[in-house]
C-alpha positions as a printed NumPy array, in Angstrom:
array([[  5.256,  -0.644, -29.464],
       [  3.547,  -1.818, -32.618],
       [  0.013,  -1.83 , -33.863],
       [ -1.538,  -4.217, -36.371],
       [ -3.356,  -1.922, -38.767],
       [ -5.418,  -4.703, -40.29 ],
       [ -7.157,  -5.67 , -37.075],
       [-10.834,  -4.968, -36.486],
       [-11.876,  -1.846, -34.638],
       [-15.306,  -3.185, -33.615],
       [-16.055,  -1.398, -30.354],
       [-16.238,  -3.317, -27.122],
       [-16.251,  -1.56 , -23.783],
       [-13.059,  -3.048, -22.262],
       [-14.067,  -2.715, -18.647],
       [-11.187,  -3.386, -16.243],
       [-12.956,  -6.131, -14.365],
       [-13.356,  -9.853, -14.168],
       [-16.078, -10.045, -11.588],
       [-19.415,  -8.383, -10.714],
       [-18.434,  -4.757, -10.099],
       [-21.48 ,  -2.763,  -9.181],
       [-22.953,  -0.328,  -6.71 ],
       [-24.534,   3.07 ,  -6.726],
       [-24.148,   6.689,  -5.837],
       [-22.922,   8.327,  -2.672],
       [-23.709,   5.369,  -0.422],
       [-21.52 ,   2.985,  -2.386],
       [-18.726,   5.542,  -2.592],
       [-18.893,   6.036,   1.161],
       [-18.738,   2.256,   1.641],
       [-15.561,   2.155,  -0.473],
       [-14.056,   4.924,   1.601],
       [-14.859,   3.213,   4.878],
       [-13.552,  -0.153,   3.707],
       [-10.235,   1.276,   2.611],
       [ -9.992,   3.561,   5.632],
       [-10.252,   0.783,   8.188],
       [ -8.484,  -1.938,   6.222],
       [ -6.029,  -0.095,   3.963],
       [ -4.121,  -1.689,   1.139],
       [ -0.789,  -2.771,   2.657],
       [  2.075,  -0.563,   1.613],
       [  5.284,  -2.116,   0.386],
       [  8.425,  -1.232,  -1.5  ],
       [  7.955,  -3.31 ,  -4.627],
       [ 11.42 ,  -2.544,  -5.918],
       [ 12.999,  -3.998,  -2.798],
       [ 10.807,  -7.103,  -2.901],
       [ 11.026,  -7.915,  -6.615],
       [ 12.56 , -11.302,  -7.237],
       [ 13.022, -11.278, -11.01 ],
       [ 11.105, -14.554, -11.093],
       [ 10.001, -13.898, -14.679],
       [ 13.309, -12.741, -16.149],
       [ 13.446, -13.694, -19.833],
       [  9.803, -14.805, -19.968],
       [  7.352, -13.498, -22.546],
       [  3.771, -13.049, -21.34 ],
       [  0.69 , -12.401, -23.48 ],
       [ -2.063, -10.545, -21.6  ],
       [ -5.425, -10.215, -23.354],
       [ -7.593,  -7.251, -22.466],
       [ -4.31 ,  -5.76 , -21.315],
       [ -5.381,  -2.125, -21.531],
       [ -7.952,  -2.248, -18.722],
       [ -7.456,  -1.129, -15.128],
       [ -7.021,  -4.526, -13.479],
       [ -4.922,  -5.803, -16.374],
       [ -2.805,  -2.664, -16.371],
       [ -1.833,  -3.151, -12.747],
       [ -1.212,  -6.811, -13.479],
       [  1.072,  -6.095, -16.437],
       [  3.109,  -3.675, -14.329],
       [  3.505,  -6.364, -11.666],
       [  4.657,  -8.863, -14.3  ],
       [  7.096,  -6.359, -15.796],
       [  8.552,  -5.645, -12.363],
       [  9.305,  -9.355, -12.093],
       [ 11.285,  -9.17 , -15.339],
       [  8.699, -10.305, -17.904],
       [  8.481,  -9.001, -21.449],
       [  4.861,  -8.212, -22.316],
       [  2.585,  -8.613, -25.309],
       [ -0.44 ,  -6.46 , -24.515],
       [ -3.442,  -7.547, -26.576],
       [ -6.312,  -5.068, -26.556],
       [ -9.323,  -4.406, -28.777],
       [ -8.742,  -0.659, -28.575],
       [ -5.269,   0.15 , -29.838],
       [ -5.092,   3.436, -27.923],
       [ -5.645,   1.671, -24.604],
       [ -3.087,  -0.984, -25.451],
       [ -0.498,   1.621, -26.4  ],
       [ -1.132,   3.569, -23.207],
       [ -0.654,   0.43 , -21.106],
       [  2.512,  -0.416, -23.05 ],
       [  3.998,   2.987, -22.256],
       [  3.498,   2.318, -18.56 ],
       [  5.148,  -1.095, -18.862],
       [  8.112,   0.417, -20.726],
       [  8.91 ,   2.446, -17.622],
       [  9.833,  -0.829, -15.889],
       [ 12.603,  -1.398, -18.422],
       [ 11.311,  -4.501, -20.175],
       [ 10.343,  -5.118, -23.769],
       [  6.7  ,  -4.654, -24.707],
       [  4.533,  -4.858, -27.801],
       [  0.968,  -3.551, -28.096],
       [ -1.3  ,  -5.481, -30.47 ],
       [ -4.843,  -4.554, -31.504],
       [ -7.015,  -7.667, -31.628],
       [-10.612,  -8.827, -31.374],
       [-10.126, -12.004, -29.326],
       [-13.395, -13.486, -30.576],
       [-11.871, -13.688, -34.078],
       [ -9.572, -16.683, -34.544],
       [ -7.764, -15.108, -37.495],
       [ -6.873, -12.068, -35.411],
       [ -5.773, -14.237, -32.488],
       [ -3.423, -16.223, -34.735],
       [ -2.044, -12.957, -36.1  ],
       [ -1.54 , -11.584, -32.575],
       [  0.446, -14.646, -31.49 ],
       [  2.526, -14.471, -34.676],
       [  3.251, -10.795, -34.069],
       [  4.271, -11.545, -30.493],
       [  6.738, -14.133, -31.777],
       [  8.058, -11.711, -34.406],
       [  8.8  ,  -9.   , -31.859],
       [  9.593, -10.922, -28.675],
       [ 10.838, -14.245, -30.028],
       [  8.785, -16.659, -27.949],
       [  5.76 , -17.006, -25.68 ],
       [  5.984, -18.567, -22.221],
       [  2.815, -17.449, -20.457],
       [ -0.736, -16.691, -21.594],
       [ -3.064, -14.614, -19.403],
       [ -6.644, -14.649, -20.718],
       [ -8.156, -11.565, -19.118],
       [-10.326, -10.041, -21.884],
       [-14.023,  -9.742, -21.049],
       [-17.109,  -8.678, -22.953],
       [-19.205,  -7.698, -19.932],
       [-20.513,  -4.128, -19.86 ],
       [-23.15 ,  -1.999, -18.165],
       [-25.567,  -3.024, -20.923],
       [-25.447,  -6.664, -19.765],
       [-25.161,  -5.957, -16.027],
       [-28.04 ,  -6.598, -13.63 ],
       [-30.136,  -7.792, -16.576],
       [-32.929, -10.237, -15.748],
       [-32.721, -13.761, -17.131],
       [-35.668, -13.199, -19.477],
       [-34.236,  -9.898, -20.688],
       [-31.011, -11.471, -21.923],
       [-30.97 , -11.968, -25.662],
       [-29.065, -14.283, -27.933],
       [-26.828, -11.386, -28.959],
       [-25.812, -10.85 , -25.312],
       [-24.757, -14.478, -25.042],
       [-23.003, -14.453, -28.393],
       [-20.928, -11.413, -27.48 ],
       [-19.9  , -12.426, -23.959],
       [-19.274, -16.059, -24.863],
       [-17.341, -14.9  , -27.917],
       [-14.98 , -12.746, -25.883],
       [-14.715, -14.489, -22.507],
       [-14.96 , -18.149, -23.501],
       [-14.035, -18.389, -27.17 ],
       [-11.364, -15.708, -26.814],
       [ -9.665, -17.822, -24.15 ],
       [-10.116, -20.971, -26.239],
       [ -8.658, -19.331, -29.365],
       [ -5.556, -18.064, -27.577],
       [ -4.99 , -21.367, -25.793],
       [ -5.108, -23.265, -29.08 ],
       [ -2.862, -20.72 , -30.781],
       [ -0.243, -20.847, -28.004],
       [ -0.305, -24.601, -27.393],
       [  2.087, -25.655, -30.204],
       [  4.701, -23.185, -28.968],
       [  4.367, -24.334, -25.37 ],
       [  4.619, -27.974, -26.428],
       [  7.65 , -27.439, -28.654],
       [  9.598, -25.566, -25.991],
       [  8.793, -28.065, -23.234],
       [  6.242, -26.162, -21.181],
       [  4.207, -23.047, -20.583],
       [  1.678, -21.399, -18.312],
       [ -1.951, -20.482, -18.931],
       [ -3.831, -18.264, -16.478],
       [ -7.518, -17.838, -17.266],
       [ -9.695, -15.224, -15.588],
       [-12.998, -16.516, -14.264],
       [-15.379, -14.734, -11.874],
       [-17.371, -15.095,  -8.702],
       [-20.403, -14.228, -10.838],
       [-20.27 , -17.82 , -12.015],
       [-19.402, -19.576,  -8.769],
       [-22.057, -17.556,  -6.891],
       [-24.657, -17.967,  -9.685],
       [-25.155, -14.21 ,  -9.508],
       [-28.649, -13.056, -10.465],
       [-28.722, -10.6  , -13.339],
       [-25.615, -11.991, -15.049],
       [-26.686, -15.218, -16.72 ],
       [-24.555, -14.741, -19.85 ],
       [-21.457, -13.536, -17.993],
       [-21.779, -16.124, -15.211],
       [-22.243, -18.912, -17.758],
       [-19.205, -17.798, -19.737],
       [-16.984, -17.565, -16.67 ],
       [-17.974, -20.991, -15.368],
       [-17.302, -22.367, -18.835],
       [-13.834, -20.813, -18.616],
       [-13.214, -22.829, -15.45 ],
       [-14.271, -26.013, -17.264],
       [-11.978, -25.082, -20.154],
       [ -9.177, -24.638, -17.628],
       [ -9.693, -28.031, -16.021],
       [ -9.908, -29.993, -19.265],
       [ -6.779, -28.36 , -20.675],
       [ -4.93 , -28.978, -17.408],
       [ -5.702, -32.709, -17.631],
       [ -4.684, -32.993, -21.28 ],
       [ -1.632, -30.727, -21.314],
       [  0.144, -31.64 , -18.101],
       [  2.196, -34.302, -19.892],
       [  3.919, -31.52 , -21.835],
       [  4.736, -29.408, -18.809],
       [  1.916, -26.946, -19.432],
       [  0.174, -25.622, -16.32 ],
       [ -3.368, -24.264, -16.67 ],
       [ -5.03 , -22.453, -13.769],
       [ -7.843, -19.959, -13.218],
       [ -8.111, -16.814, -11.116],
       [-11.379, -15.495,  -9.662],
       [-10.715, -11.923,  -8.534],
       [-12.89 ,  -9.664,  -6.44 ],
       [-13.726,  -6.085,  -7.329],
       [-10.619,  -3.961,  -7.711],
       [-10.059,  -0.326,  -6.836],
       [ -9.242,   0.792, -10.378],
       [-12.095,   1.333, -12.795],
       [-14.828,   1.009, -10.181],
       [-16.302,   4.508, -10.219],
       [-18.371,   4.318, -13.387],
       [-19.93 ,   1.023, -12.336],
       [-20.578,   2.314,  -8.829],
       [-22.155,   5.559,  -9.964],
       [-24.351,   3.999, -12.656],
       [-25.592,   0.807, -11.041],
       [-29.319,   0.84 , -10.139],
       [-28.928,  -0.855,  -6.735],
       [-27.441,   1.656,  -4.256],
       [-26.909,  -1.049,  -1.631],
       [-25.108,  -3.573,  -3.826],
       [-21.555,  -2.813,  -2.74 ],
       [-22.479,  -2.919,   0.919],
       [-24.248,  -6.244,   0.42 ],
       [-21.49 ,  -7.754,  -1.697],
       [-18.315,  -6.57 ,  -0.004],
       [-19.111,  -5.301,   3.475],
       [-18.793,  -8.693,   5.181],
       [-15.478,  -9.873,   3.749],
       [-12.879, -10.98 ,   6.308],
       [-10.442,  -8.606,   4.594],
       [-12.902,  -5.748,   4.265],
       [-11.373,  -3.65 ,   1.542],
       [-11.311,  -3.514,  -2.21 ],
       [ -8.38 ,  -5.184,  -3.89 ],
       [ -5.476,  -3.547,  -5.679],
       [ -4.75 ,  -4.666,  -9.265],
       [ -0.968,  -4.612,  -8.955],
       [ -0.368,  -5.733,  -5.392],
       [ -3.227,  -8.192,  -4.938],
       [ -3.993,  -9.58 ,  -8.4  ],
       [ -0.625,  -8.928, -10.013],
       [  1.375, -10.833,  -7.426],
       [ -0.867, -13.894,  -7.67 ],
       [ -0.625, -13.893, -11.462],
       [  3.161, -13.437, -11.276],
       [  3.348, -16.452,  -8.958],
       [  1.228, -18.587, -11.308],
       [  3.355, -17.455, -14.253],
       [  6.59 , -18.449, -12.524],
       [  8.392, -21.717, -11.836],
       [  7.149, -21.496,  -8.244],
       [  3.768, -22.827,  -9.444],
       [  5.123, -25.77 , -11.453],
       [  3.243, -28.342,  -9.341],
       [ -0.098, -26.517,  -9.543],
       [ -2.542, -27.099, -12.376],
       [ -6.297, -27.243, -12.903],
       [ -6.912, -25.07 ,  -9.856],
       [ -9.037, -21.981,  -9.256],
       [ -7.526, -19.245,  -7.098],
       [-10.037, -16.909,  -5.433],
       [ -8.4  , -13.542,  -4.806],
       [-11.247, -11.78 ,  -3.038],
       [-10.328, -11.01 ,   0.555],
       [-11.997, -14.191,   1.802],
       [-15.339, -13.496,   0.149],
       [-15.623, -17.081,  -1.125],
       [-14.461, -18.985,   1.936],
       [-17.698, -20.96 ,   1.7  ],
       [-17.185, -21.92 ,  -1.953]])
């Protein structure tokens, strides 16, 4: 593991989410318990099912120290990938890297503010220095926090937009531009951008976050059209709320009925698992199995957006 000492330490709460994760108090916690009691996360022996579909591939994951991303990086490592974990907080990145190391692959932890193009360029260069190449980019970093959650349209300020757009949209844009020459020169690559149902559902109280995540989908589609000629696939993932990292949002959200309203009527009525549910989809999109897919959005939400 390495750490770039010159990178900014500007604090950003790196919440392990990519969608509207909210709820409140005992009621929401009881809803979680009921959902997972009646529709449990399927058990499986990952070691028996691993295919090694990413053997020899180098994957950059931004926001890689968060809960959802941590499960995702473990899933990628189990498929044979070497990981570059990019995280604003170096301690979180290093902790995630130690977990990935247990899978036997190579890993580098890089501190980086994704809204800063100079730091993004340095992070890609450091990945190349330590891992030799880059095959897959997963743009997962988000700037959403409790401070900008459930905030009325008229209460959003320019600073809220600047921060979330800087991390979610411009962070993805910066990394895509920085990785593109390497993908082009080696004859292909994969980009997986994280969007959110907050955008597709036009979720009230999240105008900055929803706007940024819908812009990420537009970014995905335009790049897919332009880059397909070079064998570069660009897709987006819209995940539902995950099990990891939910408690603080649940316990602090002002609407005690939000989780019941948002997740109680899903066809698959349980919260998702970062490794098994999100990780496997990302591993598929990172692999050769998805070579004929580009410009698409994949909703991984237990059927919550069947109507979308």
